[in-house]
């Protein structure tokens, strides 16, 4: 048999089904997927971590943010959302406690639940293969959205996107942090770690899994938390504002890049 995908044969063998409200690919039937790809062949790939996000937040905070954003954007633009990946990279630093990775360096000891660190080469190889699979089976564009906002993560995925360009410079894989889709002059275009921003997001997206009292009476109340505003001021209402702005930004981001790749192919 041939070793490449043949859309003409596929379309003859699998009738389109009406596009559903569901956009997560693991729940789609083949006929639904083909119809989605025919309309807007974009794969959204959320990335997060299983990582300490303060005592108050769920460990999957980063992936929860990224998946929710991808789902809402795909519901507005079309496309399909791949299952979130809860592995990432991070930087090693010495903040006065000896060398540590990520927020362990801030705390001065290895924090419970931080299970995400993957060697850079392995992580990049994994996503190169994953994106290659998506592009080989009917998608024309992949948008990777990270809820884990370490600068080391940005550098690794910038490198991946560059390596996956065509020899002519055409890009079919793009990467963004979830907050970076906002306009550059928007005061809410920022992130933190388990602080006001991320806790507000969790209160909105997974409020039943947030315990605002978890830091009370602790010797170090804000252990391994980086924040620009007081953590105590976090609210679900603020999280909803952040999330709504990000959805608007990601929709624009996806449409512009799909138009760009469509123009290059025409």
PDB file of C-alpha atoms in Angstrom:
ATOM      1  CA  UNK A   1       0.000   0.000   0.000  1.00  0.00           C
ATOM      2  CA  UNK A   2       1.024   3.620  -0.402  1.00  0.00           C
ATOM      3  CA  UNK A   3       2.802   5.252   2.505  1.00  0.00           C
ATOM      4  CA  UNK A   4       1.051   8.611   2.335  1.00  0.00           C
ATOM      5  CA  UNK A   5      -2.422   9.942   3.099  1.00  0.00           C
ATOM      6  CA  UNK A   6      -4.855  10.051   0.171  1.00  0.00           C
ATOM      7  CA  UNK A   7      -7.672  12.524   0.878  1.00  0.00           C
ATOM      8  CA  UNK A   8      -9.592  11.552  -2.263  1.00  0.00           C
ATOM      9  CA  UNK A   9      -9.822   7.912  -1.174  1.00  0.00           C
ATOM     10  CA  UNK A  10     -10.668   8.897   2.368  1.00  0.00           C
ATOM     11  CA  UNK A  11     -13.495  11.183   1.268  1.00  0.00           C
ATOM     12  CA  UNK A  12     -14.994   8.414  -0.867  1.00  0.00           C
ATOM     13  CA  UNK A  13     -14.788   5.897   1.950  1.00  0.00           C
ATOM     14  CA  UNK A  14     -15.981   8.048   4.868  1.00  0.00           C
ATOM     15  CA  UNK A  15     -19.094  10.259   4.438  1.00  0.00           C
ATOM     16  CA  UNK A  16     -19.122  13.620   6.176  1.00  0.00           C
ATOM     17  CA  UNK A  17     -21.229  13.881   9.305  1.00  0.00           C
ATOM     18  CA  UNK A  18     -22.608  17.206  10.570  1.00  0.00           C
ATOM     19  CA  UNK A  19     -20.044  19.196  12.536  1.00  0.00           C
ATOM     20  CA  UNK A  20     -20.843  18.722  16.243  1.00  0.00           C
ATOM     21  CA  UNK A  21     -20.523  21.131  19.134  1.00  0.00           C
ATOM     22  CA  UNK A  22     -17.749  18.881  20.451  1.00  0.00           C
ATOM     23  CA  UNK A  23     -14.245  19.893  19.300  1.00  0.00           C
ATOM     24  CA  UNK A  24     -12.022  17.579  21.376  1.00  0.00           C
ATOM     25  CA  UNK A  25     -10.669  15.097  18.884  1.00  0.00           C
ATOM     26  CA  UNK A  26     -10.911  12.042  21.134  1.00  0.00           C
ATOM     27  CA  UNK A  27     -14.706  12.398  21.127  1.00  0.00           C
ATOM     28  CA  UNK A  28     -15.122  12.950  17.376  1.00  0.00           C
ATOM     29  CA  UNK A  29     -16.185  10.344  14.854  1.00  0.00           C
ATOM     30  CA  UNK A  30     -14.197  10.125  11.597  1.00  0.00           C
ATOM     31  CA  UNK A  31     -16.955  11.687   9.481  1.00  0.00           C
ATOM     32  CA  UNK A  32     -17.183  14.627  11.880  1.00  0.00           C
ATOM     33  CA  UNK A  33     -13.412  15.107  11.812  1.00  0.00           C
ATOM     34  CA  UNK A  34     -13.326  15.118   8.000  1.00  0.00           C
ATOM     35  CA  UNK A  35     -16.038  17.773   7.883  1.00  0.00           C
ATOM     36  CA  UNK A  36     -14.147  19.900  10.438  1.00  0.00           C
ATOM     37  CA  UNK A  37     -10.929  19.565   8.431  1.00  0.00           C
ATOM     38  CA  UNK A  38     -12.749  20.509   5.245  1.00  0.00           C
ATOM     39  CA  UNK A  39     -13.971  23.761   6.837  1.00  0.00           C
ATOM     40  CA  UNK A  40     -11.016  24.845   8.995  1.00  0.00           C
ATOM     41  CA  UNK A  41      -8.145  22.314   9.052  1.00  0.00           C
ATOM     42  CA  UNK A  42      -6.461  23.597  12.202  1.00  0.00           C
ATOM     43  CA  UNK A  43      -5.260  21.442  15.087  1.00  0.00           C
ATOM     44  CA  UNK A  44      -5.008  23.124  18.476  1.00  0.00           C
ATOM     45  CA  UNK A  45      -2.477  21.493  20.825  1.00  0.00           C
ATOM     46  CA  UNK A  46      -2.724  22.549  24.495  1.00  0.00           C
ATOM     47  CA  UNK A  47       0.302  22.041  26.736  1.00  0.00           C
ATOM     48  CA  UNK A  48       0.455  22.245  30.502  1.00  0.00           C
ATOM     49  CA  UNK A  49       2.184  20.685  33.468  1.00  0.00           C
ATOM     50  CA  UNK A  50       1.448  18.636  36.532  1.00  0.00           C
ATOM     51  CA  UNK A  51       3.166  21.066  38.846  1.00  0.00           C
ATOM     52  CA  UNK A  52       2.992  22.853  42.186  1.00  0.00           C
ATOM     53  CA  UNK A  53       0.731  25.884  41.803  1.00  0.00           C
ATOM     54  CA  UNK A  54       0.527  26.878  45.425  1.00  0.00           C
ATOM     55  CA  UNK A  55      -1.400  25.010  48.078  1.00  0.00           C
ATOM     56  CA  UNK A  56      -4.653  26.510  46.797  1.00  0.00           C
ATOM     57  CA  UNK A  57      -4.709  25.438  43.132  1.00  0.00           C
ATOM     58  CA  UNK A  58      -4.961  22.103  41.305  1.00  0.00           C
ATOM     59  CA  UNK A  59      -1.677  20.662  40.064  1.00  0.00           C
ATOM     60  CA  UNK A  60      -2.902  20.681  36.464  1.00  0.00           C
ATOM     61  CA  UNK A  61      -3.480  24.453  36.422  1.00  0.00           C
ATOM     62  CA  UNK A  62      -1.406  25.091  33.280  1.00  0.00           C
ATOM     63  CA  UNK A  63      -3.073  22.402  31.204  1.00  0.00           C
ATOM     64  CA  UNK A  64      -6.551  23.304  32.450  1.00  0.00           C
ATOM     65  CA  UNK A  65      -6.017  26.882  31.235  1.00  0.00           C
ATOM     66  CA  UNK A  66      -4.578  25.862  27.879  1.00  0.00           C
ATOM     67  CA  UNK A  67      -7.197  23.235  27.069  1.00  0.00           C
ATOM     68  CA  UNK A  68     -10.131  25.468  28.018  1.00  0.00           C
ATOM     69  CA  UNK A  69      -8.745  28.245  25.831  1.00  0.00           C
ATOM     70  CA  UNK A  70      -8.212  25.933  22.847  1.00  0.00           C
ATOM     71  CA  UNK A  71     -11.702  24.442  23.176  1.00  0.00           C
ATOM     72  CA  UNK A  72     -13.418  27.818  23.292  1.00  0.00           C
ATOM     73  CA  UNK A  73     -11.379  29.148  20.366  1.00  0.00           C
ATOM     74  CA  UNK A  74     -12.072  26.023  18.272  1.00  0.00           C
ATOM     75  CA  UNK A  75     -15.791  26.366  18.976  1.00  0.00           C
ATOM     76  CA  UNK A  76     -15.590  29.853  17.467  1.00  0.00           C
ATOM     77  CA  UNK A  77     -13.215  29.240  14.550  1.00  0.00           C
ATOM     78  CA  UNK A  78     -13.560  25.559  13.729  1.00  0.00           C
ATOM     79  CA  UNK A  79     -10.730  23.080  13.985  1.00  0.00           C
ATOM     80  CA  UNK A  80     -10.123  20.337  16.516  1.00  0.00           C
ATOM     81  CA  UNK A  81      -8.401  20.231  19.902  1.00  0.00           C
ATOM     82  CA  UNK A  82      -5.819  17.538  20.592  1.00  0.00           C
ATOM     83  CA  UNK A  83      -5.560  15.988  24.061  1.00  0.00           C
ATOM     84  CA  UNK A  84      -3.492  18.193  26.392  1.00  0.00           C
ATOM     85  CA  UNK A  85       0.083  17.162  27.095  1.00  0.00           C
ATOM     86  CA  UNK A  86       1.156  17.573  30.711  1.00  0.00           C
ATOM     87  CA  UNK A  87       4.923  17.597  30.168  1.00  0.00           C
ATOM     88  CA  UNK A  88       7.133  20.625  29.587  1.00  0.00           C
ATOM     89  CA  UNK A  89      10.567  22.111  30.164  1.00  0.00           C
ATOM     90  CA  UNK A  90      11.876  24.623  32.675  1.00  0.00           C
ATOM     91  CA  UNK A  91      15.039  26.439  33.712  1.00  0.00           C
ATOM     92  CA  UNK A  92      17.514  25.520  36.438  1.00  0.00           C
ATOM     93  CA  UNK A  93      18.388  28.393  38.773  1.00  0.00           C
ATOM     94  CA  UNK A  94      20.152  29.143  42.046  1.00  0.00           C
ATOM     95  CA  UNK A  95      18.104  31.580  44.103  1.00  0.00           C
ATOM     96  CA  UNK A  96      20.140  31.205  47.252  1.00  0.00           C
ATOM     97  CA  UNK A  97      19.180  27.628  48.140  1.00  0.00           C
ATOM     98  CA  UNK A  98      21.437  25.787  45.717  1.00  0.00           C
ATOM     99  CA  UNK A  99      20.562  24.778  42.177  1.00  0.00           C
ATOM    100  CA  UNK A 100      16.931  23.829  41.546  1.00  0.00           C
ATOM    101  CA  UNK A 101      14.481  23.461  38.660  1.00  0.00           C
ATOM    102  CA  UNK A 102      11.549  25.808  38.175  1.00  0.00           C
ATOM    103  CA  UNK A 103       9.690  26.695  41.367  1.00  0.00           C
ATOM    104  CA  UNK A 104      11.798  24.235  43.395  1.00  0.00           C
ATOM    105  CA  UNK A 105      14.556  26.852  43.136  1.00  0.00           C
ATOM    106  CA  UNK A 106      12.220  29.422  44.708  1.00  0.00           C
ATOM    107  CA  UNK A 107      11.111  27.119  47.533  1.00  0.00           C
ATOM    108  CA  UNK A 108      14.557  25.686  48.270  1.00  0.00           C
ATOM    109  CA  UNK A 109      13.333  22.088  48.162  1.00  0.00           C
ATOM    110  CA  UNK A 110      11.568  19.763  45.742  1.00  0.00           C
ATOM    111  CA  UNK A 111       7.863  20.570  45.770  1.00  0.00           C
ATOM    112  CA  UNK A 112       5.152  17.890  45.802  1.00  0.00           C
ATOM    113  CA  UNK A 113       3.311  17.219  42.573  1.00  0.00           C
ATOM    114  CA  UNK A 114       5.874  18.757  40.197  1.00  0.00           C
ATOM    115  CA  UNK A 115       6.053  15.814  37.789  1.00  0.00           C
ATOM    116  CA  UNK A 116       6.361  17.567  34.447  1.00  0.00           C
ATOM    117  CA  UNK A 117      10.051  18.066  33.596  1.00  0.00           C
ATOM    118  CA  UNK A 118      11.087  16.381  30.378  1.00  0.00           C
ATOM    119  CA  UNK A 119      14.523  16.531  28.708  1.00  0.00           C
ATOM    120  CA  UNK A 120      14.496  19.176  25.997  1.00  0.00           C
ATOM    121  CA  UNK A 121      15.531  16.865  23.192  1.00  0.00           C
ATOM    122  CA  UNK A 122      12.876  14.285  24.055  1.00  0.00           C
ATOM    123  CA  UNK A 123      10.169  16.924  24.444  1.00  0.00           C
ATOM    124  CA  UNK A 124      11.006  18.554  21.121  1.00  0.00           C
ATOM    125  CA  UNK A 125      11.199  15.193  19.337  1.00  0.00           C
ATOM    126  CA  UNK A 126       7.805  14.219  20.748  1.00  0.00           C
ATOM    127  CA  UNK A 127       6.115  17.381  19.506  1.00  0.00           C
ATOM    128  CA  UNK A 128       7.875  17.225  16.154  1.00  0.00           C
ATOM    129  CA  UNK A 129       6.400  13.757  15.622  1.00  0.00           C
ATOM    130  CA  UNK A 130       2.976  14.768  16.972  1.00  0.00           C
ATOM    131  CA  UNK A 131       2.736  17.834  14.727  1.00  0.00           C
ATOM    132  CA  UNK A 132       4.014  15.785  11.803  1.00  0.00           C
ATOM    133  CA  UNK A 133       1.215  13.285  12.382  1.00  0.00           C
ATOM    134  CA  UNK A 134      -1.413  16.030  12.435  1.00  0.00           C
ATOM    135  CA  UNK A 135      -0.118  17.601   9.218  1.00  0.00           C
ATOM    136  CA  UNK A 136       0.122  14.230   7.480  1.00  0.00           C
ATOM    137  CA  UNK A 137      -3.536  13.353   8.137  1.00  0.00           C
ATOM    138  CA  UNK A 138      -5.522  16.303   6.897  1.00  0.00           C
ATOM    139  CA  UNK A 139      -4.618  19.293   9.063  1.00  0.00           C
ATOM    140  CA  UNK A 140      -2.903  22.249   7.403  1.00  0.00           C
ATOM    141  CA  UNK A 141      -1.950  24.205  10.505  1.00  0.00           C
ATOM    142  CA  UNK A 142      -1.011  23.359  14.105  1.00  0.00           C
ATOM    143  CA  UNK A 143      -1.278  25.918  16.892  1.00  0.00           C
ATOM    144  CA  UNK A 144       0.464  24.944  20.131  1.00  0.00           C
ATOM    145  CA  UNK A 145      -0.861  26.812  23.165  1.00  0.00           C
ATOM    146  CA  UNK A 146       1.097  26.642  26.409  1.00  0.00           C
ATOM    147  CA  UNK A 147      -0.323  27.395  29.837  1.00  0.00           C
ATOM    148  CA  UNK A 148       3.172  26.813  31.266  1.00  0.00           C
ATOM    149  CA  UNK A 149       4.870  30.136  30.727  1.00  0.00           C
ATOM    150  CA  UNK A 150       8.522  29.516  31.556  1.00  0.00           C
ATOM    151  CA  UNK A 151      10.926  31.320  29.205  1.00  0.00           C
ATOM    152  CA  UNK A 152      12.714  28.012  28.589  1.00  0.00           C
ATOM    153  CA  UNK A 153       9.428  26.688  27.195  1.00  0.00           C
ATOM    154  CA  UNK A 154       9.193  29.626  24.774  1.00  0.00           C
ATOM    155  CA  UNK A 155      12.744  29.079  23.532  1.00  0.00           C
ATOM    156  CA  UNK A 156      12.284  25.355  22.955  1.00  0.00           C
ATOM    157  CA  UNK A 157       9.073  25.743  20.965  1.00  0.00           C
ATOM    158  CA  UNK A 158      10.384  28.695  18.975  1.00  0.00           C
ATOM    159  CA  UNK A 159      13.185  26.364  17.896  1.00  0.00           C
ATOM    160  CA  UNK A 160      10.697  23.618  17.022  1.00  0.00           C
ATOM    161  CA  UNK A 161       8.572  25.970  14.905  1.00  0.00           C
ATOM    162  CA  UNK A 162      11.657  27.167  13.064  1.00  0.00           C
ATOM    163  CA  UNK A 163      12.822  23.625  12.361  1.00  0.00           C
ATOM    164  CA  UNK A 164       9.383  22.690  10.987  1.00  0.00           C
ATOM    165  CA  UNK A 165       9.315  25.524   8.466  1.00  0.00           C
ATOM    166  CA  UNK A 166       9.454  24.551   4.812  1.00  0.00           C
ATOM    167  CA  UNK A 167      12.695  25.364   2.927  1.00  0.00           C
ATOM    168  CA  UNK A 168      10.837  28.387   1.512  1.00  0.00           C
ATOM    169  CA  UNK A 169      10.025  29.615   5.028  1.00  0.00           C
ATOM    170  CA  UNK A 170       6.340  28.656   5.111  1.00  0.00           C
ATOM    171  CA  UNK A 171       5.155  27.988   8.674  1.00  0.00           C
ATOM    172  CA  UNK A 172       2.614  25.294   9.459  1.00  0.00           C
ATOM    173  CA  UNK A 173       3.312  25.068  13.216  1.00  0.00           C
ATOM    174  CA  UNK A 174       2.932  28.043  15.541  1.00  0.00           C
ATOM    175  CA  UNK A 175       3.457  28.406  19.276  1.00  0.00           C
ATOM    176  CA  UNK A 176       2.058  30.865  21.803  1.00  0.00           C
ATOM    177  CA  UNK A 177       1.785  31.267  25.549  1.00  0.00           C
ATOM    178  CA  UNK A 178      -1.862  31.621  26.524  1.00  0.00           C
ATOM    179  CA  UNK A 179      -1.540  35.212  27.730  1.00  0.00           C
ATOM    180  CA  UNK A 180       0.602  36.303  24.732  1.00  0.00           C
ATOM    181  CA  UNK A 181      -2.364  36.356  22.325  1.00  0.00           C
ATOM    182  CA  UNK A 182      -3.517  39.623  23.940  1.00  0.00           C
ATOM    183  CA  UNK A 183      -2.556  42.921  22.348  1.00  0.00           C
ATOM    184  CA  UNK A 184       0.902  44.057  23.469  1.00  0.00           C
ATOM    185  CA  UNK A 185      -0.439  47.185  25.137  1.00  0.00           C
ATOM    186  CA  UNK A 186      -3.163  45.346  27.081  1.00  0.00           C
ATOM    187  CA  UNK A 187      -2.438  45.624  30.847  1.00  0.00           C
ATOM    188  CA  UNK A 188      -3.709  42.070  31.302  1.00  0.00           C
ATOM    189  CA  UNK A 189      -1.087  40.663  28.908  1.00  0.00           C
ATOM    190  CA  UNK A 190       0.970  39.010  31.636  1.00  0.00           C
ATOM    191  CA  UNK A 191       1.236  35.835  33.668  1.00  0.00           C
ATOM    192  CA  UNK A 192       2.454  34.727  37.078  1.00  0.00           C
ATOM    193  CA  UNK A 193       2.943  31.477  38.929  1.00  0.00           C
ATOM    194  CA  UNK A 194       0.088  30.453  41.238  1.00  0.00           C
ATOM    195  CA  UNK A 195      -0.530  34.081  42.105  1.00  0.00           C
ATOM    196  CA  UNK A 196      -3.330  36.568  41.462  1.00  0.00           C
ATOM    197  CA  UNK A 197      -3.577  35.767  37.751  1.00  0.00           C
ATOM    198  CA  UNK A 198      -3.429  31.968  37.771  1.00  0.00           C
ATOM    199  CA  UNK A 199      -5.560  31.654  40.889  1.00  0.00           C
ATOM    200  CA  UNK A 200      -8.205  33.936  39.347  1.00  0.00           C
ATOM    201  CA  UNK A 201      -8.140  31.761  36.224  1.00  0.00           C
ATOM    202  CA  UNK A 202      -8.593  28.611  38.301  1.00  0.00           C
ATOM    203  CA  UNK A 203     -11.426  30.189  40.295  1.00  0.00           C
ATOM    204  CA  UNK A 204     -13.212  30.795  36.993  1.00  0.00           C
ATOM    205  CA  UNK A 205     -12.337  27.576  35.130  1.00  0.00           C
ATOM    206  CA  UNK A 206     -12.247  25.070  38.000  1.00  0.00           C
ATOM    207  CA  UNK A 207     -13.554  26.924  41.026  1.00  0.00           C
ATOM    208  CA  UNK A 208     -14.602  23.783  42.876  1.00  0.00           C
ATOM    209  CA  UNK A 209     -10.932  22.701  42.924  1.00  0.00           C
ATOM    210  CA  UNK A 210      -9.561  25.925  44.450  1.00  0.00           C
ATOM    211  CA  UNK A 211      -9.146  26.238  48.214  1.00  0.00           C
ATOM    212  CA  UNK A 212      -8.619  29.927  49.073  1.00  0.00           C
ATOM    213  CA  UNK A 213      -7.924  29.018  52.716  1.00  0.00           C
ATOM    214  CA  UNK A 214      -5.148  26.518  51.983  1.00  0.00           C
ATOM    215  CA  UNK A 215      -2.360  29.016  52.803  1.00  0.00           C
ATOM    216  CA  UNK A 216      -3.862  30.210  56.077  1.00  0.00           C
ATOM    217  CA  UNK A 217      -1.694  29.782  59.188  1.00  0.00           C
ATOM    218  CA  UNK A 218       1.247  28.417  57.150  1.00  0.00           C
ATOM    219  CA  UNK A 219       4.783  29.461  58.096  1.00  0.00           C
ATOM    220  CA  UNK A 220       5.379  30.607  54.482  1.00  0.00           C
ATOM    221  CA  UNK A 221       1.879  31.515  53.224  1.00  0.00           C
ATOM    222  CA  UNK A 222       2.849  32.159  49.595  1.00  0.00           C
ATOM    223  CA  UNK A 223       5.323  29.308  49.139  1.00  0.00           C
ATOM    224  CA  UNK A 224       6.794  29.265  45.609  1.00  0.00           C
ATOM    225  CA  UNK A 225       4.271  31.795  44.334  1.00  0.00           C
ATOM    226  CA  UNK A 226       5.233  34.649  42.012  1.00  0.00           C
ATOM    227  CA  UNK A 227       2.608  37.349  41.666  1.00  0.00           C
ATOM    228  CA  UNK A 228       2.261  40.987  40.678  1.00  0.00           C
ATOM    229  CA  UNK A 229      -0.912  41.593  42.681  1.00  0.00           C
ATOM    230  CA  UNK A 230      -1.882  40.298  46.123  1.00  0.00           C
ATOM    231  CA  UNK A 231      -3.012  36.695  45.953  1.00  0.00           C
ATOM    232  CA  UNK A 232      -5.880  37.519  48.322  1.00  0.00           C
ATOM    233  CA  UNK A 233      -7.427  39.746  45.622  1.00  0.00           C
ATOM    234  CA  UNK A 234      -7.878  36.872  43.139  1.00  0.00           C
ATOM    235  CA  UNK A 235     -11.491  36.365  42.003  1.00  0.00           C
ATOM    236  CA  UNK A 236     -13.418  34.270  39.501  1.00  0.00           C
ATOM    237  CA  UNK A 237     -14.743  37.488  37.950  1.00  0.00           C
ATOM    238  CA  UNK A 238     -11.198  38.609  37.188  1.00  0.00           C
ATOM    239  CA  UNK A 239     -10.402  35.171  35.778  1.00  0.00           C
ATOM    240  CA  UNK A 240     -13.402  35.418  33.477  1.00  0.00           C
ATOM    241  CA  UNK A 241     -12.136  38.739  32.100  1.00  0.00           C
ATOM    242  CA  UNK A 242      -8.667  37.311  31.435  1.00  0.00           C
ATOM    243  CA  UNK A 243     -10.125  34.216  29.785  1.00  0.00           C
ATOM    244  CA  UNK A 244     -12.510  36.164  27.562  1.00  0.00           C
ATOM    245  CA  UNK A 245      -9.702  38.386  26.295  1.00  0.00           C
ATOM    246  CA  UNK A 246      -7.526  35.351  25.594  1.00  0.00           C
ATOM    247  CA  UNK A 247     -10.286  33.652  23.611  1.00  0.00           C
ATOM    248  CA  UNK A 248     -10.651  36.750  21.444  1.00  0.00           C
ATOM    249  CA  UNK A 249      -6.887  36.883  20.981  1.00  0.00           C
ATOM    250  CA  UNK A 250      -6.479  33.213  20.080  1.00  0.00           C
ATOM    251  CA  UNK A 251      -9.359  33.368  17.583  1.00  0.00           C
ATOM    252  CA  UNK A 252      -7.636  36.287  15.857  1.00  0.00           C
ATOM    253  CA  UNK A 253      -4.252  34.534  16.049  1.00  0.00           C
ATOM    254  CA  UNK A 254      -5.633  31.366  14.447  1.00  0.00           C
ATOM    255  CA  UNK A 255      -7.569  33.105  11.687  1.00  0.00           C
ATOM    256  CA  UNK A 256      -4.640  35.308  10.694  1.00  0.00           C
ATOM    257  CA  UNK A 257      -2.201  32.405  10.504  1.00  0.00           C
ATOM    258  CA  UNK A 258      -4.624  30.183   8.643  1.00  0.00           C
ATOM    259  CA  UNK A 259      -5.172  32.975   6.104  1.00  0.00           C
ATOM    260  CA  UNK A 260      -1.418  33.322   5.771  1.00  0.00           C
ATOM    261  CA  UNK A 261      -0.894  29.648   5.048  1.00  0.00           C
ATOM    262  CA  UNK A 262      -3.911  29.577   2.697  1.00  0.00           C
ATOM    263  CA  UNK A 263      -2.444  32.486   0.711  1.00  0.00           C
ATOM    264  CA  UNK A 264       0.898  30.709   0.449  1.00  0.00           C
ATOM    265  CA  UNK A 265      -0.757  27.571  -0.904  1.00  0.00           C
ATOM    266  CA  UNK A 266      -2.904  29.365  -3.496  1.00  0.00           C
TER     267      UNK A 266
END
